[in-house]
C-alpha cells in the first residue's frame, strides 16, 4: 500500500476559482450528477439509479451520467461524493457500509471512462463543504463561519467538519465519520461492524425501523401509518412518515420527535468535542423541519456540557438540500 501523508486538510477554495466542474453524488439508491459553476450554482443535472451491489456497474452509471452532461456543457474536473471511507489521496473508497465498495480505486476507474481528472470525497464531507461555502455556513452578511459541523440524515448518518475554514479529513481520510461514533454500548448492530453507533439511532433507517416496530407491536398510534401502507410494512418509508406527521398524525410526529431527541444528544456530544459556531442538518430526514429540529434543540440544550454557562450553537437546516453533495464535490474538485 502506498503510504499517505499524515495530514491532508483541504484548504478553502480561492475566490478566483473559475470554470465549470461536475459534481457526482453517489448514494445508496441514486446517483445525482450536475454541472456546477464557480458560484455553487447547478446549471445542468441528471440522475441514475445506484446498482449498489456491483462496483463496476456503479462506475459505468456515473460515466454515463457524465457523458450525458458533456453533450450540452463544457467542464473541467469531476468531483465524486462517495458514501464511504475515502483515502487521504482522494482516489480510493476504502470501505462503504451501504455499498459494495472495498478498497475500490474509484478515481482510476472513472478517469478511464470520463476522460477528465477525478477527485473522490466522502459524501458528507462534500455536503459540509457546500454548506460552508454557499449555504448554511454563511451568516446574514454572506460571510462564511470559521467553524461548522454538518450532519446529513439520509439512509445513514454522515458528518462533515470545517475548522478554521479547513475541511478536516484526518490522517487517513476517514475523519468526521460522526455517524460511527459509538453512542450506546452493546446497542444496535451497525453496517460498519460495530454496534451502538449514532447512525443506528439518528438516520432514515432508524426512523423506518422504529416505525415498523411500532406497527408490529399493534400500537394504536400506528394505525394511520398502517392504513397508509395497506398493511405492508415494506412500504413504510421516511418521506411517508414525514408527510403523515406534517398532516397531523401524532404517531408519526412522535417517531420524528424520537429521532430528534437522539439527534440533539448526538449534537451535544459533537459540540463538546468541536465547539462549532453553527451546526447544519441536512439529508432527506431534515425535510421534516421543526418536527425533527424542535425536539433536537430541546435535547441539545438539556445535554450540552457546561449548559449553565454557555449557549448551544444554532441548528440550521441545510440550504443546499439534496444538491449539497453535487455542489461540494464539484467545488472541491477545483481545489
Coordinates of C-alpha atoms in Angstrom, one line a residue:
X1 CA 0.0 0.0 0.0
X2 CA 1.3 3.5 -0.9
X3 CA 2.0 5.5 2.2
X4 CA -0.3 8.5 2.5
X5 CA 0.6 11.8 4.1
X6 CA -0.1 12.2 7.8
X7 CA -2.4 15.1 7.3
X8 CA -4.3 16.2 4.2
X9 CA -6.6 19.0 5.0
X10 CA -8.4 20.7 2.2
X11 CA -7.8 24.5 2.2
X12 CA -10.5 27.0 1.5
X13 CA -11.3 27.4 -2.2
X14 CA -9.9 30.7 -3.5
X15 CA -12.3 33.3 -4.8
X16 CA -10.5 33.3 -8.2
X17 CA -11.5 29.7 -9.0
X18 CA -13.5 29.9 -12.2
X19 CA -14.9 27.4 -14.7
X20 CA -17.4 24.7 -14.5
X21 CA -16.9 21.3 -12.8
X22 CA -19.1 18.3 -12.5
X23 CA -20.2 17.0 -9.1
X24 CA -21.5 13.5 -8.7
X25 CA -23.3 12.3 -5.5
X26 CA -23.4 8.5 -5.2
X27 CA -25.9 7.5 -2.6
X28 CA -27.3 4.1 -1.6
X29 CA -30.2 4.4 -4.1
X30 CA -29.4 7.1 -6.6
X31 CA -26.6 8.8 -8.4
X32 CA -27.1 12.5 -9.0
X33 CA -24.7 14.4 -11.2
X34 CA -24.6 18.1 -12.2
X35 CA -22.5 20.8 -13.8
X36 CA -21.7 23.4 -11.2
X37 CA -20.3 26.9 -11.8
X38 CA -17.9 28.7 -9.6
X39 CA -20.7 30.4 -7.6
X40 CA -22.0 27.0 -6.5
X41 CA -25.0 27.0 -8.8
X42 CA -26.0 23.8 -10.7
X43 CA -26.6 24.7 -14.3
X44 CA -27.5 21.1 -15.5
X45 CA -28.4 17.9 -13.8
X46 CA -29.2 14.3 -14.4
X47 CA -29.7 11.1 -12.3
X48 CA -29.2 7.4 -12.4
X49 CA -30.2 4.5 -10.1
X50 CA -27.3 3.1 -8.0
X51 CA -26.5 -0.5 -8.7
X52 CA -25.4 -0.8 -5.1
X53 CA -24.1 -4.3 -5.1
X54 CA -21.9 -4.0 -8.3
X55 CA -18.9 -1.7 -8.1
X56 CA -18.2 -1.8 -11.9
X57 CA -21.8 -1.0 -12.7
X58 CA -21.7 2.0 -10.4
X59 CA -18.7 3.3 -12.3
X60 CA -20.5 2.8 -15.6
X61 CA -23.6 4.6 -14.3
X62 CA -21.5 7.6 -13.3
X63 CA -19.7 7.6 -16.6
X64 CA -23.0 7.5 -18.4
X65 CA -24.3 10.4 -16.4
X66 CA -21.2 12.5 -17.0
X67 CA -21.3 11.7 -20.8
X68 CA -24.9 13.0 -20.9
X69 CA -23.9 16.3 -19.3
X70 CA -20.9 16.6 -21.7
X71 CA -23.3 16.7 -24.7
X72 CA -24.6 20.1 -23.6
X73 CA -21.9 21.7 -21.4
X74 CA -18.2 22.2 -21.1
X75 CA -16.5 21.5 -17.8
X76 CA -13.2 20.6 -16.3
X77 CA -12.6 18.2 -13.4
X78 CA -15.1 15.8 -11.9
X79 CA -15.7 15.6 -8.2
X80 CA -17.4 12.5 -6.8
X81 CA -19.1 12.4 -3.4
X82 CA -19.0 8.8 -2.3
X83 CA -20.9 7.2 0.6
X84 CA -17.9 5.6 2.3
X85 CA -14.4 6.0 3.7
X86 CA -12.2 7.8 1.2
X87 CA -8.4 7.6 1.4
X88 CA -6.3 10.6 2.1
X89 CA -5.2 10.8 -1.6
X90 CA -8.9 11.4 -2.6
X91 CA -8.7 8.5 -5.0
X92 CA -10.0 5.3 -3.4
X93 CA -13.1 4.2 -1.5
X94 CA -11.6 2.1 1.3
X95 CA -14.9 0.9 2.7
X96 CA -18.6 1.7 2.3
X97 CA -21.1 0.4 4.9
X98 CA -24.1 0.6 2.5
X99 CA -22.4 -0.1 -0.9
X100 CA -20.2 -2.9 -2.3
X101 CA -17.0 -0.9 -2.2
X102 CA -14.0 -2.5 -0.6
X103 CA -10.6 -0.9 -1.5
X104 CA -12.2 0.4 -4.7
X105 CA -9.9 2.5 -6.9
X106 CA -12.9 4.6 -7.9
X107 CA -11.0 7.6 -9.4
X108 CA -8.9 5.4 -11.6
X109 CA -12.0 3.5 -12.9
X110 CA -13.8 6.7 -13.6
X111 CA -10.9 8.6 -15.3
X112 CA -10.6 5.8 -17.7
X113 CA -14.3 6.3 -18.7
X114 CA -14.9 10.1 -18.5
X115 CA -11.6 11.5 -19.9
X116 CA -11.3 14.1 -17.1
X117 CA -9.5 14.4 -13.8
X118 CA -11.5 12.8 -11.0
X119 CA -11.4 13.7 -7.2
X120 CA -13.2 11.5 -4.7
X121 CA -14.6 12.9 -1.5
X122 CA -16.7 11.4 1.3
X123 CA -20.3 12.5 0.5
X124 CA -20.9 14.1 3.9
X125 CA -17.6 16.0 3.7
X126 CA -18.7 17.3 0.2
X127 CA -22.1 18.3 1.6
X128 CA -20.5 20.1 4.5
X129 CA -18.1 22.0 2.2
X130 CA -21.1 23.1 0.1
X131 CA -22.9 24.4 3.1
X132 CA -19.7 26.1 4.4
X133 CA -19.0 27.8 1.1
X134 CA -22.5 28.5 -0.3
X135 CA -25.2 27.6 2.3
X136 CA -25.9 27.2 6.0
X137 CA -22.4 28.3 6.9
X138 CA -23.0 31.8 5.7
X139 CA -24.2 34.5 8.1
X140 CA -26.6 37.3 7.2
X141 CA -23.8 39.2 5.6
X142 CA -22.8 36.3 3.4
X143 CA -19.7 35.6 5.5
X144 CA -18.6 32.0 6.0
X145 CA -18.3 31.0 9.6
X146 CA -14.9 29.7 10.7
X147 CA -16.1 26.5 12.4
X148 CA -19.0 24.3 11.3
X149 CA -20.3 20.8 11.8
X150 CA -22.7 19.3 9.4
X151 CA -24.8 16.1 9.9
X152 CA -26.6 14.5 7.0
X153 CA -29.5 12.4 8.0
X154 CA -30.1 10.2 4.9
X155 CA -30.2 6.4 4.7
X156 CA -27.3 6.6 7.3
X157 CA -25.8 9.4 9.3
X158 CA -22.9 11.3 7.7
X159 CA -20.8 14.1 9.2
X160 CA -18.5 16.9 8.0
X161 CA -16.3 19.2 10.0
X162 CA -14.8 22.6 9.0
X163 CA -12.5 24.2 11.5
X164 CA -10.7 27.5 10.8
X165 CA -12.0 27.4 7.3
X166 CA -10.4 24.0 6.6
X167 CA -12.2 20.8 5.8
X168 CA -11.0 18.2 8.2
X169 CA -10.1 14.8 6.6
X170 CA -7.7 13.3 9.1
X171 CA -4.5 11.2 8.6
X172 CA -6.2 8.5 6.5
X173 CA -9.1 10.5 5.0
X174 CA -11.6 9.0 7.4
X175 CA -12.2 11.9 9.8
X176 CA -15.7 13.1 10.6
X177 CA -17.4 9.7 10.4
X178 CA -19.7 11.0 13.1
X179 CA -22.4 8.5 12.4
X180 CA -20.0 5.8 13.5
X181 CA -19.1 7.3 16.8
X182 CA -20.4 4.7 19.3
X183 CA -23.3 6.1 21.5
X184 CA -24.9 3.0 23.1
X185 CA -22.6 0.2 24.4
X186 CA -23.9 -3.1 23.1
X187 CA -26.6 -1.3 21.1
X188 CA -28.0 -1.9 17.7
X189 CA -25.7 -3.6 15.2
X190 CA -24.3 -1.2 12.6
X191 CA -23.1 -1.9 9.0
X192 CA -19.6 -0.6 9.9
X193 CA -19.1 -3.8 12.0
X194 CA -19.6 -2.2 15.4
X195 CA -22.8 -1.8 17.5
X196 CA -24.5 1.2 19.1
X197 CA -23.3 3.8 16.6
X198 CA -25.2 7.1 16.3
X199 CA -26.2 6.1 12.8
X200 CA -28.5 3.4 14.3
X201 CA -30.5 6.0 16.2
X202 CA -30.2 9.1 14.1
X203 CA -30.9 8.4 10.4
X204 CA -33.6 7.4 7.9
X205 CA -33.1 3.7 8.5
X206 CA -33.6 4.2 12.2
X207 CA -36.8 6.1 11.6
X208 CA -38.2 3.4 9.4
X209 CA -37.1 0.6 11.7
X210 CA -38.8 2.3 14.7
X211 CA -42.0 2.8 12.6
X212 CA -42.1 -0.9 11.7
X213 CA -41.5 -1.9 15.3
X214 CA -44.5 0.3 16.2
X215 CA -46.7 -1.4 13.7
X216 CA -45.6 -4.9 14.6
X217 CA -46.5 -4.1 18.2
X218 CA -50.0 -3.2 17.2
X219 CA -49.8 0.2 18.9
X220 CA -52.9 2.3 18.4
X221 CA -50.7 5.3 17.4
X222 CA -49.5 3.3 14.4
X223 CA -53.0 2.8 12.8
X224 CA -52.9 5.8 10.3
X225 CA -49.5 4.7 9.1
X226 CA -50.6 1.0 8.8
X227 CA -53.6 2.1 6.8
X228 CA -51.4 4.3 4.6
X229 CA -49.3 1.3 3.6
X230 CA -52.2 -1.1 3.3
X231 CA -50.7 -3.3 6.0
X232 CA -47.5 -3.9 4.1
X233 CA -44.6 -2.9 6.4
X234 CA -42.2 -3.0 3.5
X235 CA -43.9 0.1 2.1
X236 CA -43.0 2.2 5.2
X237 CA -40.6 5.0 4.2
X238 CA -39.2 8.1 5.8
X239 CA -40.8 10.5 3.4
X240 CA -44.2 8.9 4.1
X241 CA -43.7 9.2 7.8
X242 CA -42.8 12.9 7.4
X243 CA -45.9 13.6 5.2
X244 CA -48.2 12.0 7.7
X245 CA -46.6 13.8 10.6
X246 CA -46.9 17.1 8.7
X247 CA -50.6 16.3 8.1
X248 CA -51.1 16.0 11.9
X249 CA -50.7 12.3 12.6
X250 CA -49.4 12.1 16.2
X251 CA -47.8 8.7 15.9
X252 CA -45.6 9.7 13.0
X253 CA -44.8 13.0 14.8
X254 CA -43.7 11.1 17.8
X255 CA -41.4 8.9 15.7
X256 CA -39.7 12.0 14.3
X257 CA -39.5 13.5 17.7
X258 CA -37.8 10.4 19.0
X259 CA -35.2 10.7 16.2
X260 CA -34.9 14.4 17.0
X261 CA -34.2 13.6 20.7
X262 CA -31.4 11.3 19.7
X263 CA -30.1 13.9 17.2
X264 CA -29.9 16.5 20.0
X265 CA -27.9 14.2 22.2
X266 CA -25.5 13.4 19.3
X267 CA -25.1 17.1 18.6
X268 CA -24.3 17.8 22.3
X269 CA -21.5 15.3 22.1
X270 CA -20.1 16.8 19.0
X271 CA -20.3 20.3 20.4
X272 CA -18.3 19.1 23.4
X273 CA -15.6 17.9 21.1
X274 CA -15.5 20.6 18.5
X275 CA -17.3 23.8 19.8
X276 CA -18.6 24.8 16.3
X277 CA -20.2 28.2 15.6
X278 CA -23.1 26.5 13.8
X279 CA -24.5 23.0 13.2
X280 CA -26.1 22.4 9.9
X281 CA -28.6 19.5 9.5
X282 CA -29.1 18.1 6.0
X283 CA -30.2 14.9 4.3
X284 CA -33.7 13.6 3.5
X285 CA -34.8 13.3 7.1
X286 CA -34.2 17.0 7.6
X287 CA -37.2 17.7 5.3
X288 CA -39.3 17.1 8.4
X289 CA -38.2 20.6 9.6
X290 CA -39.3 21.6 13.1
X291 CA -40.9 18.2 13.7
X292 CA -37.3 17.0 13.9
X293 CA -35.3 20.1 14.8
X294 CA -37.6 21.3 17.6
X295 CA -37.1 18.2 19.7
X296 CA -33.4 18.2 18.7
X297 CA -32.9 21.8 20.1
X298 CA -34.6 20.8 23.4
X299 CA -32.4 17.7 23.7
X300 CA -29.3 19.6 22.8
X301 CA -29.9 22.3 25.4
X302 CA -30.6 19.6 28.0
X303 CA -27.4 17.6 27.2
X304 CA -24.9 20.4 26.5
X305 CA -21.9 20.3 28.7
X306 CA -21.5 23.5 30.7
X307 CA -25.0 24.4 29.7
X308 CA -25.5 26.8 32.6
X309 CA -22.6 28.9 31.3
X310 CA -22.9 28.7 27.5
X311 CA -25.4 28.9 24.7
X312 CA -25.9 26.0 22.3
X313 CA -24.9 26.7 18.7
X314 CA -27.8 27.2 16.4
X315 CA -29.1 24.2 14.4
X316 CA -29.8 25.2 10.8
X317 CA -31.4 23.3 8.1
X318 CA -29.0 22.9 5.1
X319 CA -29.8 25.5 2.5
X320 CA -28.5 23.4 -0.4
X321 CA -30.7 20.4 0.4
X322 CA -30.2 17.3 -1.7
X323 CA -27.9 19.2 -4.0
X324 CA -25.2 19.8 -1.4
X325 CA -23.2 16.7 -2.3
X326 CA -23.1 17.6 -6.0
X327 CA -22.1 21.2 -5.3
X328 CA -19.5 20.4 -2.7
X329 CA -17.9 17.6 -4.8
X330 CA -17.6 19.9 -7.8
X331 CA -16.1 22.8 -5.8
X332 CA -13.6 20.5 -4.0
X333 CA -12.5 19.1 -7.4
X334 CA -11.3 22.6 -8.3
X335 CA -9.2 23.0 -5.1

